[in-house]
Each structure stands twice: as structure tokens, then as C-alpha cells.
Short mmCIF file of C-alpha atoms in Angstrom, two decimals:
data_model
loop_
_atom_site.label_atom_id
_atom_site.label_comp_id
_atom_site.label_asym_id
_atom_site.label_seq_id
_atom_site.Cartn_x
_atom_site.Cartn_y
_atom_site.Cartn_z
CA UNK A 1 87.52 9.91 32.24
CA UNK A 2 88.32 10.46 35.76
CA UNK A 3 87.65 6.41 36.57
CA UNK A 4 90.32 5.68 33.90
CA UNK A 5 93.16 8.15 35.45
CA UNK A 6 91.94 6.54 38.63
CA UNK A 7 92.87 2.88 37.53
CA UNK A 8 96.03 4.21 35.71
CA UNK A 9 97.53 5.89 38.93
CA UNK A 10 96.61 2.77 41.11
CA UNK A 11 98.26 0.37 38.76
CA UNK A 12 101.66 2.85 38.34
CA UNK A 13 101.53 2.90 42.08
CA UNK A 14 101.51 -0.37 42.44
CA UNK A 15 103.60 -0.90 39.75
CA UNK A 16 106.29 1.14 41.31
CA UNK A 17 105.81 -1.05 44.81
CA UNK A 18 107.35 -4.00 43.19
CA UNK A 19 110.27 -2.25 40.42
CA UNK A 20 111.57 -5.78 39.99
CA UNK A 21 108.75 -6.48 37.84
CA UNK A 22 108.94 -3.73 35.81
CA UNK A 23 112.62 -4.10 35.45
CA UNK A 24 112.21 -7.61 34.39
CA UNK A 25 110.25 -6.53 31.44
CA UNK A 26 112.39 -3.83 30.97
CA UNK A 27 115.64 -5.46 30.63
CA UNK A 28 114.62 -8.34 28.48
CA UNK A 29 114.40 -6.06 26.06
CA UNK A 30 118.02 -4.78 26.01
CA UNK A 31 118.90 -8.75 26.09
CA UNK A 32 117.01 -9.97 23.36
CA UNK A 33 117.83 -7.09 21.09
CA UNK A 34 121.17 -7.44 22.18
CA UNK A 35 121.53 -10.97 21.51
CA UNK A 36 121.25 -10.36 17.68
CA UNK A 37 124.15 -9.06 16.63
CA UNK A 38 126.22 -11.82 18.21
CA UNK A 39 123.42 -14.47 16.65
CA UNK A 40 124.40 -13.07 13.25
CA UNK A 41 127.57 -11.65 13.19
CA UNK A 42 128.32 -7.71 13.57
CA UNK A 43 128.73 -7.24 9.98
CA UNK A 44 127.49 -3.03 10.24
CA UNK A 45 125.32 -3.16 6.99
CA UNK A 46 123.48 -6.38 7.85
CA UNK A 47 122.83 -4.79 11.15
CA UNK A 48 121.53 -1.64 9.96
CA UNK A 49 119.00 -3.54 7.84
CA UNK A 50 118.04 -5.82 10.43
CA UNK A 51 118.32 -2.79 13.21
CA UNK A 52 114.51 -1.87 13.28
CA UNK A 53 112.93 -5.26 12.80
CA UNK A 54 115.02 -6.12 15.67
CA UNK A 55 113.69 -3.44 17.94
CA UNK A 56 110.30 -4.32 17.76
CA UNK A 57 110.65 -7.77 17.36
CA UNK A 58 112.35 -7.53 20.74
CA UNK A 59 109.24 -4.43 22.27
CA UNK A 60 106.64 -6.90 21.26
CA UNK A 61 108.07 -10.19 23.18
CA UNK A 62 108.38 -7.65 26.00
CA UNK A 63 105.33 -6.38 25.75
CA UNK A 64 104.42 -10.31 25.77
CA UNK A 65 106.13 -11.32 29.06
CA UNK A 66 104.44 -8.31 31.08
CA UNK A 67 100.66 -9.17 29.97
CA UNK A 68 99.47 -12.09 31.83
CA UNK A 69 100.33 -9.91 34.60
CA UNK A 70 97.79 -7.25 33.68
CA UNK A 71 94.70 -8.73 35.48
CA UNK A 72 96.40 -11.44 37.25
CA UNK A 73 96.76 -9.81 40.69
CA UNK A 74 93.41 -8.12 40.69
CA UNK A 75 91.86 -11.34 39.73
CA UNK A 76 93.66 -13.52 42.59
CA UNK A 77 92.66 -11.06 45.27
CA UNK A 78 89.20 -10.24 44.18
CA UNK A 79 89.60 -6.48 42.95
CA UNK A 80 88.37 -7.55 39.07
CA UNK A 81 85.27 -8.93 40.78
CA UNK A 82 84.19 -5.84 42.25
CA UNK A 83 85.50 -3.80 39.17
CA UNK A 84 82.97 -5.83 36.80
CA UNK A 85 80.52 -5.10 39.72
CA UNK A 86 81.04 -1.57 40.09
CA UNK A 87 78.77 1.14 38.45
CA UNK A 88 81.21 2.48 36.13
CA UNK A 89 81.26 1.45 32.34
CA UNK A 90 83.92 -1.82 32.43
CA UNK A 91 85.19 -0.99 29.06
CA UNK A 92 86.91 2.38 30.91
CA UNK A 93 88.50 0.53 33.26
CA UNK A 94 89.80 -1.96 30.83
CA UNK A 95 91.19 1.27 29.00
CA UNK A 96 92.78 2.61 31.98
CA UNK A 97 94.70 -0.58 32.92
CA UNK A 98 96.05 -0.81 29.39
CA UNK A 99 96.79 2.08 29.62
CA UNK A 100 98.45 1.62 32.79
CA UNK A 101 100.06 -1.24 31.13
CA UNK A 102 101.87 0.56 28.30
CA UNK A 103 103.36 3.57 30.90
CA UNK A 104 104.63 0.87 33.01
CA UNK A 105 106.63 -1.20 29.93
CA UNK A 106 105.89 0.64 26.32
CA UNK A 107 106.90 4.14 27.45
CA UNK A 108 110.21 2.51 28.99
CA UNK A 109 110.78 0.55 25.88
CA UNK A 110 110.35 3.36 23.25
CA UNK A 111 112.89 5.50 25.62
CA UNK A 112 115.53 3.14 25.58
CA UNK A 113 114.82 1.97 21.71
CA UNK A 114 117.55 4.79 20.65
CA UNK A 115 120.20 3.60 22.73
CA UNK A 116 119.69 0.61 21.11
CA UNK A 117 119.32 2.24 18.04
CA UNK A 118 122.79 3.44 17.86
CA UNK A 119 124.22 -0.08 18.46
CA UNK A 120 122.86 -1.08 15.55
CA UNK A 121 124.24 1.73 13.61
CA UNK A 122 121.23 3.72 12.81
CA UNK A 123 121.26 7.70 11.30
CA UNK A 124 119.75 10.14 13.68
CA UNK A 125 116.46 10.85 11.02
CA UNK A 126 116.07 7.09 11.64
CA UNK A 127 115.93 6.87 15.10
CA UNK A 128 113.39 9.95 14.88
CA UNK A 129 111.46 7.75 13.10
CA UNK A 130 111.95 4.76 15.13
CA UNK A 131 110.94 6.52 18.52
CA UNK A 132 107.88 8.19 16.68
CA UNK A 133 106.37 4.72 15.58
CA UNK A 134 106.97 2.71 19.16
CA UNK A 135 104.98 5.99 20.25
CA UNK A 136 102.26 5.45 17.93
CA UNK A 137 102.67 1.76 17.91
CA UNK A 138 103.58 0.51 21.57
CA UNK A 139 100.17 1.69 23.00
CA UNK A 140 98.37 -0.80 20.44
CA UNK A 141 100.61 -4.01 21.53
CA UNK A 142 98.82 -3.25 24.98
CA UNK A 143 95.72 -2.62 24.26
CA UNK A 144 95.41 -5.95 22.22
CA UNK A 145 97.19 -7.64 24.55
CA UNK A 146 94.49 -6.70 27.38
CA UNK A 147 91.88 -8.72 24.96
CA UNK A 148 94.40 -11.72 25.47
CA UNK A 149 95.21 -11.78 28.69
CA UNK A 150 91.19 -11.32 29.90
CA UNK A 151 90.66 -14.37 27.39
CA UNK A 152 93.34 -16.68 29.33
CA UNK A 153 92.46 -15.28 32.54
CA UNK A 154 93.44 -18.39 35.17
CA UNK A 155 93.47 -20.74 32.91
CA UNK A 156 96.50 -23.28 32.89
CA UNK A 157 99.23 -22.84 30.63
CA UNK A 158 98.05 -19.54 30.05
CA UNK A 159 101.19 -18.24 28.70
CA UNK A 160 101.91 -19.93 25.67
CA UNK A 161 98.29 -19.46 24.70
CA UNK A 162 98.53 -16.20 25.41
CA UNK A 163 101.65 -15.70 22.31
CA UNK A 164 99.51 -17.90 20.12
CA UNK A 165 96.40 -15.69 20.57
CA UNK A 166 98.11 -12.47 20.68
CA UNK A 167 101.26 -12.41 18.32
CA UNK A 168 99.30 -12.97 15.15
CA UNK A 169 97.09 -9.63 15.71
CA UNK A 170 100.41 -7.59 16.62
CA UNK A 171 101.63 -8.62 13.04
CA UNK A 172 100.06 -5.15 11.25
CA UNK A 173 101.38 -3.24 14.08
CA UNK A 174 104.93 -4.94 13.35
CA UNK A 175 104.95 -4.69 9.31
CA UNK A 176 104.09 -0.98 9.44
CA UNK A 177 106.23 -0.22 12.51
CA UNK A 178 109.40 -1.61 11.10
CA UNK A 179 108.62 0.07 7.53
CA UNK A 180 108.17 3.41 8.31
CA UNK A 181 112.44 2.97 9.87
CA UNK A 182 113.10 1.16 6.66
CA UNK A 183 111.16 3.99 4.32
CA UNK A 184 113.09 6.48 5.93
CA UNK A 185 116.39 4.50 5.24
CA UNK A 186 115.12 4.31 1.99
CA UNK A 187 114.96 7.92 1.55
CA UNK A 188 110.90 7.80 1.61
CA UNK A 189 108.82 9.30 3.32
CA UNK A 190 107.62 7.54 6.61
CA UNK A 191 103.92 9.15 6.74
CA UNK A 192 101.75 6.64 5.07
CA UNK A 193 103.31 4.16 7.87
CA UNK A 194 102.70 6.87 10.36
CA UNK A 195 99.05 7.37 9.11
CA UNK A 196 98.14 3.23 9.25
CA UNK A 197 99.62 3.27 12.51
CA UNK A 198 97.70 6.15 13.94
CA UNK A 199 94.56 4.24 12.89
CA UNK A 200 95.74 1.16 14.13
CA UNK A 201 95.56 3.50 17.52
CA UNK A 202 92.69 4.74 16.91
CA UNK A 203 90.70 1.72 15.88
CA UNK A 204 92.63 0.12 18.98
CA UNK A 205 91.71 2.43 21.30
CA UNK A 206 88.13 2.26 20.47
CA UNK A 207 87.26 -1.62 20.32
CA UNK A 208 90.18 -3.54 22.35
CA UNK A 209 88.50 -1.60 25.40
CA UNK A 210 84.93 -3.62 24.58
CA UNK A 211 86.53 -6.73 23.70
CA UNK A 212 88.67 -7.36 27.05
CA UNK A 213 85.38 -6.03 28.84
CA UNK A 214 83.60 -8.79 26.88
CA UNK A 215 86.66 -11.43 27.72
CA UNK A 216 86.44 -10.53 31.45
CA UNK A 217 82.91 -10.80 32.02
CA UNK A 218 83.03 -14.20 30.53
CA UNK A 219 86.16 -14.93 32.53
CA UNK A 220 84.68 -14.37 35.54
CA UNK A 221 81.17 -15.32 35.06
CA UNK B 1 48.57 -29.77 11.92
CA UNK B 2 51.58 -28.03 13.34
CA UNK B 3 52.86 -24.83 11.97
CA UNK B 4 56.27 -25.20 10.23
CA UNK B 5 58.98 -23.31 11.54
CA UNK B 6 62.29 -23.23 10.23
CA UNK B 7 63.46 -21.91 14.34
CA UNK B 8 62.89 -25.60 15.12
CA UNK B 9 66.32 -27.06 13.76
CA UNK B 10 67.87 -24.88 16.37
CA UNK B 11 67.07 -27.37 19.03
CA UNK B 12 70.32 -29.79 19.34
CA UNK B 13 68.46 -32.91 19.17
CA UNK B 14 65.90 -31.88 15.95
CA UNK B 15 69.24 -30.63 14.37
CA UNK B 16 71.03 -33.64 14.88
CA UNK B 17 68.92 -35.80 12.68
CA UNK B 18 68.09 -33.23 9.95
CA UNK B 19 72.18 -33.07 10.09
CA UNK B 20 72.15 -37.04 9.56
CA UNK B 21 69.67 -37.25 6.78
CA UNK B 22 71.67 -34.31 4.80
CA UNK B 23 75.06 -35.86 5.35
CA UNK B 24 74.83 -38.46 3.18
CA UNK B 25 73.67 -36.39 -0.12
CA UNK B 26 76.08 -33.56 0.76
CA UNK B 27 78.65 -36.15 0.43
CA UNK B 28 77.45 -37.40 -2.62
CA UNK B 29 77.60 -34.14 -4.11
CA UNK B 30 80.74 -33.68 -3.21
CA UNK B 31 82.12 -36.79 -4.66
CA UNK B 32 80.20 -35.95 -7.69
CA UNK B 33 81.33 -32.31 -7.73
CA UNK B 34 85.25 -33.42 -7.38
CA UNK B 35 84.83 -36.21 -10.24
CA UNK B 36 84.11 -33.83 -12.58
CA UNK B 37 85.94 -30.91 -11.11
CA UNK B 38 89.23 -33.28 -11.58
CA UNK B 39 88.15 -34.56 -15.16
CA UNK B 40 87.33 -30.86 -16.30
CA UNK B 41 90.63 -29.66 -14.71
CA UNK B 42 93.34 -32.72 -15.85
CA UNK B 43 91.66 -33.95 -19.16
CA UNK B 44 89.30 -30.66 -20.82
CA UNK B 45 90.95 -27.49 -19.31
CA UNK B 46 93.88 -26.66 -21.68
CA UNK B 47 97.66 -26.27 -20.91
CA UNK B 48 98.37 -22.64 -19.73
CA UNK B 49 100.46 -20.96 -22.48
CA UNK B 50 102.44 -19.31 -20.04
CA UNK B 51 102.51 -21.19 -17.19
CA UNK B 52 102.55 -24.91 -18.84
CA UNK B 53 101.13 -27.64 -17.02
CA UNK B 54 102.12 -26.58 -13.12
CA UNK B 55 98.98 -24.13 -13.43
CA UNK B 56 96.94 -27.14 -12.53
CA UNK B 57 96.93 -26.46 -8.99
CA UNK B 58 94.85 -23.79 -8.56
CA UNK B 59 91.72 -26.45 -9.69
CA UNK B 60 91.92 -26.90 -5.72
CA UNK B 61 94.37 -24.09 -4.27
CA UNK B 62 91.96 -21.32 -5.19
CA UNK B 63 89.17 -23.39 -3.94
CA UNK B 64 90.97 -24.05 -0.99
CA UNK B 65 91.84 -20.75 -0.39
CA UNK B 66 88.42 -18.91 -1.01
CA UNK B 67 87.02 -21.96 1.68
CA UNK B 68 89.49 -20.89 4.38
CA UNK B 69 88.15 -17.43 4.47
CA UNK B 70 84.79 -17.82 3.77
CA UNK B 71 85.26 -20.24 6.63
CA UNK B 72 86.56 -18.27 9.15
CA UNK B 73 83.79 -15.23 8.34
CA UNK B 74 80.75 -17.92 9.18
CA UNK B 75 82.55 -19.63 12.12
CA UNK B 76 83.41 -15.73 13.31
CA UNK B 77 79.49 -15.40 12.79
CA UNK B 78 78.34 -18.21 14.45
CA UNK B 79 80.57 -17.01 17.10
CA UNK B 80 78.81 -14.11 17.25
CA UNK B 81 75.79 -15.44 17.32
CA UNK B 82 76.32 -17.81 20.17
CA UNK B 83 77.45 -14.80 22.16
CA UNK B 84 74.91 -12.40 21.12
CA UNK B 85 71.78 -14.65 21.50
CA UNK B 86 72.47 -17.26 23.59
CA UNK B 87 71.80 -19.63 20.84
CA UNK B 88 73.52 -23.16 21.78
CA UNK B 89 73.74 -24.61 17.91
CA UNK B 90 75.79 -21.40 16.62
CA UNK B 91 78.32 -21.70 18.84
CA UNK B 92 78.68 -25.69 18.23
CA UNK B 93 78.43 -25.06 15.03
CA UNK B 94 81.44 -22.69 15.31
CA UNK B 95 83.61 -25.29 16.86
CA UNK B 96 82.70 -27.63 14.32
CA UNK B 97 83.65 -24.98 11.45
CA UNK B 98 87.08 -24.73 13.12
CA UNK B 99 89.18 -27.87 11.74
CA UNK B 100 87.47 -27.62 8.42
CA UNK B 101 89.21 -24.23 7.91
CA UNK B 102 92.32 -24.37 9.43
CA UNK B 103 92.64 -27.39 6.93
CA UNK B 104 91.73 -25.31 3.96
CA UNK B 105 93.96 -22.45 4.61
CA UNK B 106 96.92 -25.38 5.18
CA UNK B 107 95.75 -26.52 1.69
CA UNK B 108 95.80 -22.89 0.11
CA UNK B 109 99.49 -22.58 1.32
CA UNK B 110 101.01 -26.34 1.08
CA UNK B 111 99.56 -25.84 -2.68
CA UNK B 112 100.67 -22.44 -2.92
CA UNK B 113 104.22 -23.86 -1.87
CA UNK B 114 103.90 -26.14 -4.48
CA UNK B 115 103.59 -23.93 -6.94
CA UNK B 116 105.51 -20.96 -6.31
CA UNK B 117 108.67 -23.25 -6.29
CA UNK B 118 108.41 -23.93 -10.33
CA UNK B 119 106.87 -20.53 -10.73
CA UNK B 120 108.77 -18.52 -8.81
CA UNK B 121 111.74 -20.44 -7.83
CA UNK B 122 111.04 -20.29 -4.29
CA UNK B 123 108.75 -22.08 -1.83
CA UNK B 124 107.94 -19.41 0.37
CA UNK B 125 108.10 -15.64 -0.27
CA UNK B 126 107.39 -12.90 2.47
CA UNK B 127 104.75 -11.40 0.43
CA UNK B 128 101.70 -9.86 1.54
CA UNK B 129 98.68 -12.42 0.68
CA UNK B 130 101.39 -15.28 1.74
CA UNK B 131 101.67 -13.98 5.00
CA UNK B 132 98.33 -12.57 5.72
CA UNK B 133 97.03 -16.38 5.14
CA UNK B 134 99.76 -17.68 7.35
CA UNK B 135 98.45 -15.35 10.31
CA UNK B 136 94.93 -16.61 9.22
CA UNK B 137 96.07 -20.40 9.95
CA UNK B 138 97.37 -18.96 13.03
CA UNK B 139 93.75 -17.51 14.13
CA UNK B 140 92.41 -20.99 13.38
CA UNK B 141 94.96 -22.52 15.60
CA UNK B 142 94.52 -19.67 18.15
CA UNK B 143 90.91 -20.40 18.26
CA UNK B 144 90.86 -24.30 18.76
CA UNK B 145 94.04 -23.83 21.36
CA UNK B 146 91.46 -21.52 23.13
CA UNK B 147 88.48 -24.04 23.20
CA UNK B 148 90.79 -26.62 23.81
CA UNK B 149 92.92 -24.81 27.01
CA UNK B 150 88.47 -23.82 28.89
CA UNK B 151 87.16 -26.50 30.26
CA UNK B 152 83.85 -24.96 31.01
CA UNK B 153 82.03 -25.36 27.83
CA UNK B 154 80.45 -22.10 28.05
CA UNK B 155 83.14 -20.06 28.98
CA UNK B 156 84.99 -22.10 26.10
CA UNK B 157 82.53 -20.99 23.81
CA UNK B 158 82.41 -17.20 24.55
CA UNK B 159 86.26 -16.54 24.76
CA UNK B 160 86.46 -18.54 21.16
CA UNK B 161 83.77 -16.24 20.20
CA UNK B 162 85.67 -12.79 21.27
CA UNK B 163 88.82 -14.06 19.83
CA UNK B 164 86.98 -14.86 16.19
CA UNK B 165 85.20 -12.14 16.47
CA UNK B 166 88.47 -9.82 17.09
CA UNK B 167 90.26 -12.13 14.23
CA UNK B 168 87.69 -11.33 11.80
CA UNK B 169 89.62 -7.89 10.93
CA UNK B 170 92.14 -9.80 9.24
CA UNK B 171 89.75 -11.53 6.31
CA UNK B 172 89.55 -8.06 4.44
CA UNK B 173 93.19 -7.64 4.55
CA UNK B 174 94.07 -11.04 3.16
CA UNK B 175 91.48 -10.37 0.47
CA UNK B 176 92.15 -7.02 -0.43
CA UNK B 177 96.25 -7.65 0.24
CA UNK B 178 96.78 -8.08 -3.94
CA UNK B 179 95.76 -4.80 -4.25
CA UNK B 180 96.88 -3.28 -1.43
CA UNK B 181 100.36 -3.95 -1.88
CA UNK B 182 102.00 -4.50 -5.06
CA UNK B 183 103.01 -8.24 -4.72
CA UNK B 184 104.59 -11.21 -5.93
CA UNK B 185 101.33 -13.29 -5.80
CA UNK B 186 99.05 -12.77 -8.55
CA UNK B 187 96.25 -10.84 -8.73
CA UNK B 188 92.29 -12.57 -8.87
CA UNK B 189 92.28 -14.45 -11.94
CA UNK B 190 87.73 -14.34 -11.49
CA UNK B 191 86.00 -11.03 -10.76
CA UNK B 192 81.99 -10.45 -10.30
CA UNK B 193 82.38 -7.06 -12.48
CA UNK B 194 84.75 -8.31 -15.23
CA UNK B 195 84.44 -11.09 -17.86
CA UNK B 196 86.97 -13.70 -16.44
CA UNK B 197 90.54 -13.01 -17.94
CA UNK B 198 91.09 -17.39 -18.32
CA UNK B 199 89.65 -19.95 -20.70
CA UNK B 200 86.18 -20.91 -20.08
CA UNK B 201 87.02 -24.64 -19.29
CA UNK B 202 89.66 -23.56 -16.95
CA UNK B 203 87.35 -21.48 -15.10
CA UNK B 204 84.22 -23.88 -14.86
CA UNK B 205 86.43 -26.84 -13.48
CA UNK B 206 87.92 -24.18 -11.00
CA UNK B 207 84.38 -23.69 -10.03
CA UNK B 208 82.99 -27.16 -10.22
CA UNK B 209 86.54 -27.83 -8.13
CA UNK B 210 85.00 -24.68 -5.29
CA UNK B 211 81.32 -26.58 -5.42
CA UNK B 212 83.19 -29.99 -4.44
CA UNK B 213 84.89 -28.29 -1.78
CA UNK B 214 81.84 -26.31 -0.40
CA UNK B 215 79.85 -29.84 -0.43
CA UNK B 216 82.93 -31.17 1.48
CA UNK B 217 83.01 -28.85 4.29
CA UNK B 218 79.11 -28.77 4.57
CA UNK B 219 79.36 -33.06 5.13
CA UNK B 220 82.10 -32.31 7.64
CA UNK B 221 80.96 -29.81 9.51
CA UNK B 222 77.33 -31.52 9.78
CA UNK B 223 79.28 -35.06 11.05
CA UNK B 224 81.39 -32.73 13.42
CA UNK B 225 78.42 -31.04 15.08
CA UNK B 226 76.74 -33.97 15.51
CA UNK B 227 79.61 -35.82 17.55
CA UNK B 228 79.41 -32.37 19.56
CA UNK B 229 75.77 -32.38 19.71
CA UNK B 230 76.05 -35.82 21.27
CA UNK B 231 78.68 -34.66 23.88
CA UNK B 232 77.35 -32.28 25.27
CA UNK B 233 73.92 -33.31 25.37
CA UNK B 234 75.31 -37.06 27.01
CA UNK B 235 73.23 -36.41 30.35
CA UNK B 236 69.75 -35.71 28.01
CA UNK B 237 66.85 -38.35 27.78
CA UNK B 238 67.15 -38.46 24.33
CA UNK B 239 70.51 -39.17 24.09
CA UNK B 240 70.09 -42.01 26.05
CA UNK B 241 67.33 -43.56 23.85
CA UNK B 242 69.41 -42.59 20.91
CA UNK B 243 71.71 -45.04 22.74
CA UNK B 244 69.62 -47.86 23.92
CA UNK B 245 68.23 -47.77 20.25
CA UNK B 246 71.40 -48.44 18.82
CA UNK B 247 72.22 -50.83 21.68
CA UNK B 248 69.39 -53.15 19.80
#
């Protein structure tokens, strides 16, 4: 475990060396969620439905932007080469730089999702709610997201790819995220959502890990 | 005399003509299957009493759709395969599989478009097994973009196989998404534990309709991975007699 806390402080560190980055990510997502309301009109009840979709509509493009830049640095100067070559298991490094990935934009992003929140009008259980599943559901966007970005690793027009690869396996994540907001609305209960999400973690957290190992190896073979 | 081995088709070049000499009679078949598939399902198969004369199109939209699943399961096998064992066939044979599905799942929903507009008054719903296959035409895509983006064959080959392999989690959902969720889109009309709930001649030109298609994509996939066959084995000795032979 200590190898993964290792990678995770490095890449905050590093992280922190060049803000603009993060603040790139960061503020993209107040735009595009912003942009909404004057796409379809500020009509309050239209907005509170639409309010949650929005949110993560807008956390998973964000999440998008910041992934190619997950391995990209370490793989122009070398440092992935030597971390595939180093004794320790890959798959924990892999784990600590997603890891590293969702600190650096999910954490921000769920923070600031009640602020937005309120602009679109939503009850304080709700936003509860909301915060809970970017928690449970933010850490997922990055740890599938590492398996795309190691696939497209250097290759041209890696960007684009990347969306087509990686948008259609954030889709669960999405559904249930959004639902458990709109169950609460509802006056349901959000749990089940809570529950699928959790093992959307879990499940997450125990394969994506392998497979951007896997993607890796072959990108740098 | 030499000892048979059924191993042997794995070599490229011993594949590529048992592939020939089967292309021609899976073809046949399925011609033959989709003749009377189509006369079972248009002149024999009676009108639906609720559903009048529009229920026609699932002769080749639940076909199509069982195909584009099944589909992406082998090609996310063959996939595997190639990455697990190194075996150079499995992961042509992947590629190959590719096309053929992503045109089968665009089938299951073009058809399904078709449909729900008389049935349900709308082309396109947001429901569950709609958009599960939508994502699944997306994986397709996703996968071929991928092969097409790597140069290097190899590294083509492995990074399509992650990615099907990581796709794969999405086949249960689609197929299980009717129960899952309560939907719009009907539930399995044919079951393996219960006596089918539609008219025998409905059901066996749905079937003879699913043989036609599994014929089809056999044919295809066999001329498909024999074009790649040829590619990538261009530099080989044998290629170039295959060549010079036709040359003559």
C-alpha cells in the first residue's frame, strides 16, 4: 500500500507545481454546467429536473479533458518505463495514479457540485444526495478512465478516441448517479442507487487497476 | 500417415484455404436459410392479433439483435485469446468479427426504430434495452476506432483486446436489462425453460430467420479473415506463390 500513497503524493505534488492545469479542469466544469440554463431557458422547474443530469453530465466531460494527461508526462520523460520496470506489482501503481487522478479533479468537482446545485434550484436533502453519489461515483470515472488513457497512450488523435472508448463505460455510472438525485426528488429512497454505485466502486477498484496495467504494458512494449 | 490435428487450422496459411473451401457452402446455407426464413415469416406465419401485420420485423430484428451480442462475446473471446496465448488467428479473427457486429446491432435498432414508431408512437425511447444496445454499437465502434487509430499490428491487436475484454461487462446488462428494469421494450418472446408464448410458425421462421443470419456472419467473417490473413502475411513465401499462381 505504501507504493500507492507513494505515487499519489508525487502526482498531487506535481499536480500542485502546475495549478493551471488543475484549474483548467476545474473550471470547465462551472462553464459547462453553467451554460445550460441559458441553452434552455431558466424556466425553475425545467431546471430542477434537468439540475442533476446536468452536474454529472458536466463532472464526466471534466473528468474527460484531465485524462490523457494521466500518463502523458511520465510517458514523455521516461518515468512509466521504469515504473513497468520496477519490482513493485504495476497494477498498484496504476491504482495510485487514479487515484491521484480523482483528488486532483473528482474531489474538486464533487465540492463545488452544491454550489452549483443551488443554481439550479435544488432542496438541501437533494444536494445531500448529489454530493454522496459524485463521492461514490467520481472515483469510478477515473479509474476507467486510466484503462483509456493507457490504451491511447501516444497515439495521434488520441483525444477523441479517448471519449469514444471511455464515455460509453461511464454510462452505468451516469444512469445511477443522476437517479439516486432524481429518487430523492421523487420522495424515494436513494439507497438501491447508492448500493449499485458502491459496487460499481468496488468492482472498479478491483479490475480497472489490471486492465490499465495490461493497456500500459502493451503501450509501451 | 500423418496424425490429424484439429491445432493445425491455427496456422494463417492452412486456415486460409479451409476458410475458402467453407465460404462458399456457408453462403449457400445462408441463402437457403433466408429463402425460407422470409417465405415462413411473410406467407405461413399468421398476422399477430394484437400487433397486426408490423410484427413482421422481428423475423430479422430479433435475429439481428441476438447476432450483435453473441457477436461481441466471441470477438471479446477471441480477443482474449490472442492476448492470453499468443495465438495470431484469434486475434484476426477478432478484427474480422468486428464489422459483422456492429452491423447487426445497427440492424437490431434501425428495425427496432421501425417498429416502435407504429407500436409505440415513437422512434426512439430512452429505455433500458434501447440504450444498453446503443452503448453496445458504441463498443463496436470504440473497438474498430482503436485498431484503426495503432499502427503496429500487435499493439493494435492487444489494446482492441483490453478494450473488448473490459466491454464485455455490458452483454449481461443488455440481456438481462428487460428484467432488470421494468421497460417499455418487451420482454423475450422465446425462453429455454418455458414453452414459447407465440405461434409455432412464427417462432420457426424467427429461427430459420437466426440460422440465415448465423450462416451470414460465418461467410463474412471467413472472407474478412482471409483478406487479413493475406495482409499481414504479404512478406510470406506462400503468399507470394498464392500470387504468382493466380498471376497464371
Amino acid at each position: 500500500m505504501g507504493d500507492v500513497f507513494c505515487i499519489i503524493r508525487r502526482d498531487i505534488q506535481l499536480a500542485l507545481r502546475r495549478r493551471a492545469d488543475v484549474l483548467t479542469v476545474f473550471f470547465f466544469f462551472i462553464v459547462a454546467a453553467s451554460l445550460f440554463p441559458l441553452g434552455v431557458g431558466p424556466e425553475t422547474k425545467l431546471l430542477r429536473a434537468m439540475g442533476p443530469g446536468v452536474i454529472w453530465v458536466s463532472a464526466l466531460l471534466a473528468a474527460l479533458l484531465s485524462l490523457s494527461r494521466m500518463f502523458a508526462a511520465d510517458y514523455a520523460d521516461g518515468t512509466l518505463e521504469q515504473m513497468v520496470l520496477s519490482p513493485r506489482p504495476l497494477a498498484l501503481l496504476t491504482l495510485g495514479k487514479a487515484l491521484a487522478h480523482w483528488i486532483v479533479t473528482g474531489l474538486p468537482l464533487t465540492l463545488i457540485a452544491p454550489v452549483i446545485g443551488v443554481q439550479y434550484g435544488l432542496s438541501g436533502e437533494s444536494l445531500t444526495v448529489l454530493v454522496i453519489a459524485l463521492l461514490l461515483g467520481t472515483p469510478v470515472l477515473s479509474l476507467i478512465g486510466g484503462i483509456g488513457a493507457a490504451l491511447t497512450l501516444g497515439l495521434r488523435g488520441g483525444g477523441a478516441l479517448l471519449a469514444l472508448l471511455v464515455l460509453p463505460l461511464y454510462i452505468p455510472v451516469l444512469v445511477f448517479g443522476a437517479g439516486a438525485v432524481e429518487a430523492v426528488s421523487g420522495g424515494l429512497s436513494a439507497e438501491a442507487h447508492f448500493s449499485i454505485l458502491g459496487a460499481l466502486l468496488l468492482l472498479s477498484l478491483l479490475l480497472a487497476p489490471l486492465a490499465t496495467a495490461a493497456a500500459l504494458r502493451i503501450a509501451l512494449e | 500417415m500423418k496424425e490429424f490435428s484439429l491445432f493445425r487450422f491455427a496456422a494463417p496459411k492452412v486456415f486460409y484455404g479451409l476458410a475458402g473451401k467453407m465460404i462458399p457452402w456457408f453462403s449457400l446455407l445462408a441463402v437457403g436459410f433466408a429463402i425460407a426464413g422470409l417465405y415462413v415469416g411473410f406467407f405461413v406465419a399468421p398476422t399477430d392479433a394484437q400487433q397486426g401485420e408490423a410484427y413482421r420485423i422481428i423475423f430479422i430484428h430479433v435475429p439481428a439483435a441476438w447476432m450483435s451480442m453473441f457477436i461481441y462475446l466471441l470477438m471479446a473471446a477471441y480477443a482474449g485469446f490472442g492476448l492470453v496465448l499468443n495465438t495470431r488467428l484469434s486475434d484476426m479473427m477478432a478484427r474480422a468479427l468486428a464489422p459483422t457486429g456492429a452491423l447487426f446491432t445497427f440492424i437490431a435498432l434501425w428495425t427496432g426504430a421501425l417498429w416502435g414508431k407504429p407500436m409505440w408512437g415513437a422512434y426512439w425511447v430512452w429505455d433500458a434495452r434501447l440504450t444498453s444496445e446503443l452503448i453496445l454499437l458504441f463498443l463496436y465502434l470504440g473497438f474498430m476506432a482503436l485498431q484503426a487509430a495503432i499502427d503496429d499490428t500487435r499493439r493494435a491487436d492487444k489494446a482492441g483486446a483490453v478494450l473488448a475484454l473490459v466491454g464485455a461487462v455490458n452483454v449481461p446488462i443488455i440481456y438481462f436489462s428487460v428484467k432488470w428494469w421494468n421497460t417499455l421494450h418487451q420482454g423475450a418472446s422465446v425462453s429455454m425453460t418455458k414453452s414459447p408464448s407465440m405461434a409455432a410458425t412464427m417462432l420457426t421462421g424467427m429461427l430459420l430467420m437466426a440460422l440465415a443470419c448465423w450462416m451470414y456472419s460465418i461467410a463474412v467473417s471467413l472472407a474478412r479473415v482471409r483478406c487479413e490473413i493475406l495482409e499481414r502475411e504479404r512478406k510470406t513465401t506462400w503468399v507470394a506463390e498464392l500470387i504468382e499462381g493466380m498471376k497464371k
